[in-house]
PDB file of C-alpha atoms in Angstrom:
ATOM      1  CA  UNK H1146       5.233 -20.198   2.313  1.00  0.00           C
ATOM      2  CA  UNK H1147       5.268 -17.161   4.696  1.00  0.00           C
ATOM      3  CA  UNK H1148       5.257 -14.390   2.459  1.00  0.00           C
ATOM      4  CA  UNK H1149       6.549 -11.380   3.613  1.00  0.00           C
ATOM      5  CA  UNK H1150       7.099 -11.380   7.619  1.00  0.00           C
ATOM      6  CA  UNK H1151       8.266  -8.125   9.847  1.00  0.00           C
ATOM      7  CA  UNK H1152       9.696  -8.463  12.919  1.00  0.00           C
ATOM      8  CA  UNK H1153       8.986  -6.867  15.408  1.00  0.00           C
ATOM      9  CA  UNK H1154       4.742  -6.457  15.422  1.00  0.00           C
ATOM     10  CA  UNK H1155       4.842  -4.103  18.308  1.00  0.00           C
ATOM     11  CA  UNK H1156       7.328  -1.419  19.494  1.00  0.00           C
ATOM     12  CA  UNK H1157       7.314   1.335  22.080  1.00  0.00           C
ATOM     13  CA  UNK H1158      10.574   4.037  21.693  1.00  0.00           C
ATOM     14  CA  UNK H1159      11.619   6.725  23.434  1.00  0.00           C
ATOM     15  CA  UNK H1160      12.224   9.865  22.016  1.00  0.00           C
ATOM     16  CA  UNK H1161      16.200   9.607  20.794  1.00  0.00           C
ATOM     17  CA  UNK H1162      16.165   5.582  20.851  1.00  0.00           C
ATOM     18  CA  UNK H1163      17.254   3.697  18.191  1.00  0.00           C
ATOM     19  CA  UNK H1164      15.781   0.454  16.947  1.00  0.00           C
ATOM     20  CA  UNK H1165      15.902  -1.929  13.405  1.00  0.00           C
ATOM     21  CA  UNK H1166      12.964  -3.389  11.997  1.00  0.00           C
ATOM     22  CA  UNK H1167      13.242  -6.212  10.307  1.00  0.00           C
ATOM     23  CA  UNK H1168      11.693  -7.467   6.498  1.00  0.00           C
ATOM     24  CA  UNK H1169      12.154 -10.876   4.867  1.00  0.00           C
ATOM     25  CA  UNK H1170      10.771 -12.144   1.854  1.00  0.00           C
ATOM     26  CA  UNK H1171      11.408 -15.716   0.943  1.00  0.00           C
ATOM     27  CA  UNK H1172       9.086 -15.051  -2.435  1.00  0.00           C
ATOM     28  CA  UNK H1173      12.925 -14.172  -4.237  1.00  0.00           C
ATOM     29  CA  UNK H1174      11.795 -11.307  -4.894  1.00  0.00           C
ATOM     30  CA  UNK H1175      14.046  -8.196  -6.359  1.00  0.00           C
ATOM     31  CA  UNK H1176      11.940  -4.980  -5.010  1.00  0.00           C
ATOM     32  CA  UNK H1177      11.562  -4.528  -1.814  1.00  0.00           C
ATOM     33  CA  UNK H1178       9.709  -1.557  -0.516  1.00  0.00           C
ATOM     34  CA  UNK H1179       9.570   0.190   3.251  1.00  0.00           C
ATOM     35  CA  UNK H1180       5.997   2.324   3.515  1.00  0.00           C
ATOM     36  CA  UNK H1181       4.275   4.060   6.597  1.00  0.00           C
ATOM     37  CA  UNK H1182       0.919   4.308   6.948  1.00  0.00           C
ATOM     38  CA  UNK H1183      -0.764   7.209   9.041  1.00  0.00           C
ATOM     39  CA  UNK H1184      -4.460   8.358   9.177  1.00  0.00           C
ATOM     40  CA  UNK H1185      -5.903  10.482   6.269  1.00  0.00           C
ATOM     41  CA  UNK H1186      -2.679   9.910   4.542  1.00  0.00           C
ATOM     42  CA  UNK H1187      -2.106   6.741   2.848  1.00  0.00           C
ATOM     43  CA  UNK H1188       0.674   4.926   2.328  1.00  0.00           C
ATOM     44  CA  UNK H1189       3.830   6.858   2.075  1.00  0.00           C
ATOM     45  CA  UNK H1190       6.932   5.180   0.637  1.00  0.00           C
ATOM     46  CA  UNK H1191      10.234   5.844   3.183  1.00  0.00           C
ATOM     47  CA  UNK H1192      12.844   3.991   1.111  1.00  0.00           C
ATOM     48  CA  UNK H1193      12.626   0.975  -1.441  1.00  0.00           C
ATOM     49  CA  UNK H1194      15.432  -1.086  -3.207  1.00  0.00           C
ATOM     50  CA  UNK H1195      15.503  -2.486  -6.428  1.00  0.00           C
ATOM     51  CA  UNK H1196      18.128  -5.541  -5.337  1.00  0.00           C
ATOM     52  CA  UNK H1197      20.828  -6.732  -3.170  1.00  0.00           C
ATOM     53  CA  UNK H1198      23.143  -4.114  -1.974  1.00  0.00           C
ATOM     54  CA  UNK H1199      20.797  -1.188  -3.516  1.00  0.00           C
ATOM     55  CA  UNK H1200      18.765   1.043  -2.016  1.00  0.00           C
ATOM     56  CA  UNK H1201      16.822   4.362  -2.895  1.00  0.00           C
ATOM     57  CA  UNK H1202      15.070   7.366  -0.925  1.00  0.00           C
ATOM     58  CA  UNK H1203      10.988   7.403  -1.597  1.00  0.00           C
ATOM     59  CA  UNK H1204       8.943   9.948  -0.587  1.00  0.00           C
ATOM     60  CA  UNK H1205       9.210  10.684   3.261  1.00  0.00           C
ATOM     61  CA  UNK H1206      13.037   9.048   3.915  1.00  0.00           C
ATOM     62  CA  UNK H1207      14.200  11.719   6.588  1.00  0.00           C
ATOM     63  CA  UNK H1208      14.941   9.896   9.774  1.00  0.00           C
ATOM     64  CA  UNK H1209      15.517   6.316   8.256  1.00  0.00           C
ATOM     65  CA  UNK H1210      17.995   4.185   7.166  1.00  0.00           C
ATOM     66  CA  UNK H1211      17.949   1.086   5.369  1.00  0.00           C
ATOM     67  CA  UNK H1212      19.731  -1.854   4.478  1.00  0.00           C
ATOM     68  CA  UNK H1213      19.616  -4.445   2.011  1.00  0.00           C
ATOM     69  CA  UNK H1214      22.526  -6.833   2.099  1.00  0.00           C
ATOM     70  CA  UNK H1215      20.824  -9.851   1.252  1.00  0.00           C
ATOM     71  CA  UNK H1216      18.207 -10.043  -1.039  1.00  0.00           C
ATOM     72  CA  UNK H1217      15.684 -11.328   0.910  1.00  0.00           C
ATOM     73  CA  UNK H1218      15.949  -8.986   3.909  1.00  0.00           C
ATOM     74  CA  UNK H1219      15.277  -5.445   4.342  1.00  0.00           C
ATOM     75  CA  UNK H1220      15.744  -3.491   7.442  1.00  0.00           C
ATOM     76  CA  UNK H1221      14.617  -0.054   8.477  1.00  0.00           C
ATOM     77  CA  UNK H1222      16.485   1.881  11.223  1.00  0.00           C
ATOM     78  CA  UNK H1223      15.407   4.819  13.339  1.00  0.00           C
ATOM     79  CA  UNK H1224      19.012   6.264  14.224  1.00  0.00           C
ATOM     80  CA  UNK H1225      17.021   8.929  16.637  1.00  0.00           C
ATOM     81  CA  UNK H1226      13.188   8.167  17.120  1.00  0.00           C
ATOM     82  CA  UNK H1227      11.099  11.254  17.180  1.00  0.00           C
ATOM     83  CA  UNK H1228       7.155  11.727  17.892  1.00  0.00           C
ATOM     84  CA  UNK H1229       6.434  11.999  14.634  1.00  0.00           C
ATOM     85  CA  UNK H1230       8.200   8.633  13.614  1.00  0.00           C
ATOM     86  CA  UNK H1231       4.907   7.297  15.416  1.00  0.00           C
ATOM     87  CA  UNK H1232       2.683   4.967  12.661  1.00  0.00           C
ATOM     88  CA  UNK H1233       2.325   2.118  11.245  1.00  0.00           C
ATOM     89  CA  UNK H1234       5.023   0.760   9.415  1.00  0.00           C
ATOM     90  CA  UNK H1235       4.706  -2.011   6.434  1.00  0.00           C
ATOM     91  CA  UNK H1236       7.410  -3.631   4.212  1.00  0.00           C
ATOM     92  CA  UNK H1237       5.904  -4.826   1.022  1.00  0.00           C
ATOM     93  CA  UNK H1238       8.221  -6.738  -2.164  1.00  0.00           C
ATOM     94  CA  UNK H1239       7.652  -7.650  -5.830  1.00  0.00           C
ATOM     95  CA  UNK H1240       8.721  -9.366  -8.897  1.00  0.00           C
ATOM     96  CA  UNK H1241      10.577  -7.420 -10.749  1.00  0.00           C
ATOM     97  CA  UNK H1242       9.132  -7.859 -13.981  1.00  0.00           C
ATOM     98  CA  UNK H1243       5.676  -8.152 -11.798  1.00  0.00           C
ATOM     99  CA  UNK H1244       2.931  -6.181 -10.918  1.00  0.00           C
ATOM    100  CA  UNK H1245       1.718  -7.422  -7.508  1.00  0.00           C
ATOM    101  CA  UNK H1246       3.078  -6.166  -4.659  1.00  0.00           C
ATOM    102  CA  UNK H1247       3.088  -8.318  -1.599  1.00  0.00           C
ATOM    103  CA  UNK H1248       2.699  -6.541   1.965  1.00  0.00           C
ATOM    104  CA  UNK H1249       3.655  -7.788   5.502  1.00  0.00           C
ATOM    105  CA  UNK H1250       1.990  -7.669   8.436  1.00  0.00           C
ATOM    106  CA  UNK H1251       2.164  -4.295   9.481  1.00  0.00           C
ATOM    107  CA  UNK H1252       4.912  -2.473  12.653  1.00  0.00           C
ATOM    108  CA  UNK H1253       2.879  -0.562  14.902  1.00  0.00           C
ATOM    109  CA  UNK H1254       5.724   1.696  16.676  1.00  0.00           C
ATOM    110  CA  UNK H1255       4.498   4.220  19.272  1.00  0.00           C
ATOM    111  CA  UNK H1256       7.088   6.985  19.892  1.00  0.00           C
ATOM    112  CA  UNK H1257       6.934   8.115  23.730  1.00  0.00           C
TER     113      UNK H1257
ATOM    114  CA  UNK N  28       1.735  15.965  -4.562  1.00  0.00           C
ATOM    115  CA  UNK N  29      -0.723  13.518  -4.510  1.00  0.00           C
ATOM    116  CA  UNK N  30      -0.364  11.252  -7.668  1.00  0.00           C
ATOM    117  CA  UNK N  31      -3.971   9.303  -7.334  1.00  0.00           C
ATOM    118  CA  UNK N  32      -6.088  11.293  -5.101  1.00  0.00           C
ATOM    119  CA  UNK N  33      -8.940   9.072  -3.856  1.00  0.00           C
ATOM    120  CA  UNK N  34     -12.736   9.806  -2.433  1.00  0.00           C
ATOM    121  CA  UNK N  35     -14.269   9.492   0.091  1.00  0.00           C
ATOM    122  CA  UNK N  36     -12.448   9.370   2.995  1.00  0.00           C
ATOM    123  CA  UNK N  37     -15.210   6.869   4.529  1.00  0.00           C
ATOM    124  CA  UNK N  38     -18.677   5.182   3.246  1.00  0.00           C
ATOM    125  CA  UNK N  39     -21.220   3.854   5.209  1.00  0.00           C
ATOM    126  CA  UNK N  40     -23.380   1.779   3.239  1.00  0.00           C
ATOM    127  CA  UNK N  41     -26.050  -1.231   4.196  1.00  0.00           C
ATOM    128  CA  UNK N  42     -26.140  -4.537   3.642  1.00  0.00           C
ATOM    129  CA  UNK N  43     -26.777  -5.774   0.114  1.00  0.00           C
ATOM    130  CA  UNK N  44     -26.254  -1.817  -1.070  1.00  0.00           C
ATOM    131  CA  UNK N  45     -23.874  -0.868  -3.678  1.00  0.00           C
ATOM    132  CA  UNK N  46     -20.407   1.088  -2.631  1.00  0.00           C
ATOM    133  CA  UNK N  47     -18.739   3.156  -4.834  1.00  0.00           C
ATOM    134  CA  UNK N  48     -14.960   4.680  -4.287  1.00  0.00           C
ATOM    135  CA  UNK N  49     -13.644   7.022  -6.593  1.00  0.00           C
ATOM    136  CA  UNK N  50      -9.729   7.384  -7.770  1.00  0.00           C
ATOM    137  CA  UNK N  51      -8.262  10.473  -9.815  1.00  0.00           C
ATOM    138  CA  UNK N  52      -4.996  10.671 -11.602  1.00  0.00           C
ATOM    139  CA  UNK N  53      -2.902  12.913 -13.566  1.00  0.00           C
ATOM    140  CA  UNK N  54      -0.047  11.032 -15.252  1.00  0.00           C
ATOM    141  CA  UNK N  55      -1.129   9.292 -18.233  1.00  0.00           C
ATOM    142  CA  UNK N  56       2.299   6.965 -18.426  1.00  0.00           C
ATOM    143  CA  UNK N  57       0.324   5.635 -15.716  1.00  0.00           C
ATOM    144  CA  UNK N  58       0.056   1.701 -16.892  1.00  0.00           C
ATOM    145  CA  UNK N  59      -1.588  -0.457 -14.263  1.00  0.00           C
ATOM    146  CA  UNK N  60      -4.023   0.386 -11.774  1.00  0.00           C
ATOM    147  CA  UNK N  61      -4.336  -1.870  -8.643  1.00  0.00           C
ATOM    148  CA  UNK N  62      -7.143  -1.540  -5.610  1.00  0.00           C
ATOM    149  CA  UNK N  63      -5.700  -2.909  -2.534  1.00  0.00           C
ATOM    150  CA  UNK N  64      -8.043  -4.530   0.426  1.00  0.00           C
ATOM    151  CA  UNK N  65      -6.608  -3.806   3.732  1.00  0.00           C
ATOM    152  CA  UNK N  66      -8.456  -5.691   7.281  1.00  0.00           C
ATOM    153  CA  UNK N  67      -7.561  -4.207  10.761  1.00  0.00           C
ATOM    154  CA  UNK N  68      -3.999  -4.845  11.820  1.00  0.00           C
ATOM    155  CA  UNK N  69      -3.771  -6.387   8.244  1.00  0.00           C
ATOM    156  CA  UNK N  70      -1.471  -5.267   5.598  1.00  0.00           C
ATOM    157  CA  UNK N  71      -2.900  -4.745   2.192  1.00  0.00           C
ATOM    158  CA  UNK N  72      -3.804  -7.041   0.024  1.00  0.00           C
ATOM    159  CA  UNK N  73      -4.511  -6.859  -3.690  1.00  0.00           C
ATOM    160  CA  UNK N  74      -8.148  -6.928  -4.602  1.00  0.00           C
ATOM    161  CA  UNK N  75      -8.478  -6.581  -8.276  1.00  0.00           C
ATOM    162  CA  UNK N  76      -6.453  -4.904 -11.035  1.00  0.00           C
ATOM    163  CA  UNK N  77      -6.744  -3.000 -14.198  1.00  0.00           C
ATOM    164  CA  UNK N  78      -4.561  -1.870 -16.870  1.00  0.00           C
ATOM    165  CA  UNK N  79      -6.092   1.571 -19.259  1.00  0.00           C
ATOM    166  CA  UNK N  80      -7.007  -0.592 -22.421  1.00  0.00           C
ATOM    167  CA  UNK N  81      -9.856  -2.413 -20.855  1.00  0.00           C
ATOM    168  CA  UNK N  82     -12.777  -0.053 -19.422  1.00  0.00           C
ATOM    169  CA  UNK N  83     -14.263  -2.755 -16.881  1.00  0.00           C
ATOM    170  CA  UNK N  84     -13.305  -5.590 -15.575  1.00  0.00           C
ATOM    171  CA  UNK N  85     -15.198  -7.598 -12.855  1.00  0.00           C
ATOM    172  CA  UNK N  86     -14.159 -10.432 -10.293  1.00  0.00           C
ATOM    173  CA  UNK N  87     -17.429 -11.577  -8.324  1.00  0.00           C
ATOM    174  CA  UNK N  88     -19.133  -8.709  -6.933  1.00  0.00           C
ATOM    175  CA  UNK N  89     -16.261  -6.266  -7.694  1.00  0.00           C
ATOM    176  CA  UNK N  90     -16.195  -4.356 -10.415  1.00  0.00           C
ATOM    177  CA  UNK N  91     -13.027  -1.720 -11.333  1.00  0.00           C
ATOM    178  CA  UNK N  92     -14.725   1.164 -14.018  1.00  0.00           C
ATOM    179  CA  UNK N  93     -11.832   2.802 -16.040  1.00  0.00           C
ATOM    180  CA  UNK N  94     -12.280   6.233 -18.022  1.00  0.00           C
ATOM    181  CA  UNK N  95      -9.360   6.812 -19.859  1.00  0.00           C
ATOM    182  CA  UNK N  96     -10.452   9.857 -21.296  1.00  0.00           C
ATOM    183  CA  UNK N  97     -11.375  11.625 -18.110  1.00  0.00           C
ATOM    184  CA  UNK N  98      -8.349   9.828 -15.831  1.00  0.00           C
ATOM    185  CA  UNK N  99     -10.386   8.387 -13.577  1.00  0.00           C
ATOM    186  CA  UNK N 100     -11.530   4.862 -11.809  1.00  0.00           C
ATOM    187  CA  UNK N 101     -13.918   3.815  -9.922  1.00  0.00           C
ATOM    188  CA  UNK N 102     -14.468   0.097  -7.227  1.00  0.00           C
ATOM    189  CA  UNK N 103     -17.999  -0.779  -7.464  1.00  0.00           C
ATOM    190  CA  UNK N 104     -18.830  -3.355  -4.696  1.00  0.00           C
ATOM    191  CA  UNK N 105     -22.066  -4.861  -5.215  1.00  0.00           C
ATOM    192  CA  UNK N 106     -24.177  -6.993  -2.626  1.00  0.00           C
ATOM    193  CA  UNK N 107     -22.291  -4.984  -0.031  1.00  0.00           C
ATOM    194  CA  UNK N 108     -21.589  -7.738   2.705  1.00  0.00           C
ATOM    195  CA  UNK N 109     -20.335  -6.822   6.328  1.00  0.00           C
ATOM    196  CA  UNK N 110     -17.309  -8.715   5.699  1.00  0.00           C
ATOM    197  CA  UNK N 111     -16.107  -6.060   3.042  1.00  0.00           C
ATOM    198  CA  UNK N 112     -15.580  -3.740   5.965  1.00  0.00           C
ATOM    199  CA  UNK N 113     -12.054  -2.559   5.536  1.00  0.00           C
ATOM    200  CA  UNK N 114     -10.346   0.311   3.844  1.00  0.00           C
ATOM    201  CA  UNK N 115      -9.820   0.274   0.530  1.00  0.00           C
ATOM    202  CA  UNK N 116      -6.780   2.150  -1.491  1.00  0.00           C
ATOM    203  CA  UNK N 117      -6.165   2.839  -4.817  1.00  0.00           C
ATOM    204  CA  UNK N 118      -2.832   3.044  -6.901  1.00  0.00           C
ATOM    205  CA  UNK N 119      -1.636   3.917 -10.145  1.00  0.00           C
ATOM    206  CA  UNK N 120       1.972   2.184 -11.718  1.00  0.00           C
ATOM    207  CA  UNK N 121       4.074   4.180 -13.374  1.00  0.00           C
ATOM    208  CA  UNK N 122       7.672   3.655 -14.598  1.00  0.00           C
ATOM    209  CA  UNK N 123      10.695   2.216 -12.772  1.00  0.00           C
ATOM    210  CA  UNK N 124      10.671   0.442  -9.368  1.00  0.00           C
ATOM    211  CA  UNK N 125       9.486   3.205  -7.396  1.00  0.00           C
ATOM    212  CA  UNK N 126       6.476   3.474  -9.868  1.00  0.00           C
ATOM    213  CA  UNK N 127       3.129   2.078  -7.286  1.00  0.00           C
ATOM    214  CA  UNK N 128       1.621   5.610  -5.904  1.00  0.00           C
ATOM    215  CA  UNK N 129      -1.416   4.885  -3.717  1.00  0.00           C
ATOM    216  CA  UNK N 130      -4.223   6.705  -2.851  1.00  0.00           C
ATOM    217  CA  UNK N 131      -5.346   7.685   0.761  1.00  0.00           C
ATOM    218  CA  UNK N 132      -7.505   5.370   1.504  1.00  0.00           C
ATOM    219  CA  UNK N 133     -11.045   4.986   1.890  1.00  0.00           C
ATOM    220  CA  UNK N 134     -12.422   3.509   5.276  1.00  0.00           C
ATOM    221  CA  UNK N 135     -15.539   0.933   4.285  1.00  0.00           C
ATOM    222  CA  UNK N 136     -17.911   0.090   6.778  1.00  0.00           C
ATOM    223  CA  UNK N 137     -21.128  -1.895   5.593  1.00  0.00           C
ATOM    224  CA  UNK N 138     -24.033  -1.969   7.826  1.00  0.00           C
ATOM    225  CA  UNK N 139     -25.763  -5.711   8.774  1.00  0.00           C
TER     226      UNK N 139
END
């Protein structure tokens, strides 16, 4: 049972690249949550969806795009990397009648 | 705004001590408060859990302290052990499925 995997674990952009990452569950989950994490200041939810073919701005969603058209996969695009796009990125999912949420592996994306 | 606001920022503390992070919250529809346990290039993991009619609960050497009253929680980690190194986050659940607000962290490092 692998949880909740991102693809890829490593990425180096350019400014004004584009690039997907990828989030699967295979826990059947409903929620599925994109967050970035970046020193001093948490976790900071981007955009989160509540099922298949759903999906919701969080906090900080300026810059992203996301995509949920199977319900265990959620992807997070960068249409036009900037600097500031530069963290950690993690993809989490829950129950949704649960309380636990489940987080994968972590993104580190560098922005050059 | 910060919905849990979290202290300290970092703890030092030596072997076999006793750490202590503190969370603060505001919203009293606030129903279930998680601490998550997060390892270099980890993602978080959920440590122990609380929900506001229960004023302690403990699970080994880790002990959540809840004061209703005053909004505020507290980890207690006793018999500090070098493996507990990691940071630490609180969160607070509210309503819906964009409900978990976290905390910003606390940075544990316990001295051998």
């Amino acid at each position: 049972n692998a949880g909740v995997t991102q693809t890829p674990k490593f990425r180096v952009l350019k400014t004004g690249q584009s690039m997907t990452l990828l989030c699967a569950q295979d826990m059947n989950h409903e929620y599925m949550y994109w967050y970035r994490q970046d020193p001093g200041m948490g976790l900071r939810l981007i955009h989160y969806s509540v099922g298949e073919g759903t999906t919701a701005k969080g906090e900080v969603p300026d810059g992203y795009n996301v995509s949920r058209l199977k319900k265990q996969n959620f992807l997070l695009g960068l249409e036009s990397a900037a600097p500031s796009q530069t963290s950690v990125y993690f993809c989490a999912s829950r129950p949704g009648g649960g309380t636990e949420a489940f987080f994968g592996q972590g993104t580190r994306l560098t922005v050059v | 705004q910060q919905q849990v606001k979290q202290s300290p920022q970092s703890l030092i503390v030596q072997k076999g001590g006793i750490s202590i992070i503190n969370c603060a919250y505001e919203n009293t529809a606030f129903d279930y408060f998680p601490w998550y346990q997060q390892f270099p290039g980890k993602g978080p993991a959920l440590l122990i859990a609380i929900r506001p009619d229960v004023s302690e609960k403990k699970e080994g050497r880790f002990t959540i302290s809840f004061n209703k009253s005053a909004k505020q929680f507290s980890l207690h980690i006793m018999d500090s052990q070098p493996g507990d190194s990691a940071t630490y986050f609180c969160a607070a659940r509210g309503t819906g499925a964009n409900n978990l607000f976290f905390g910003t962290g606390t940075r544990l490092t316990v001295i051998p």
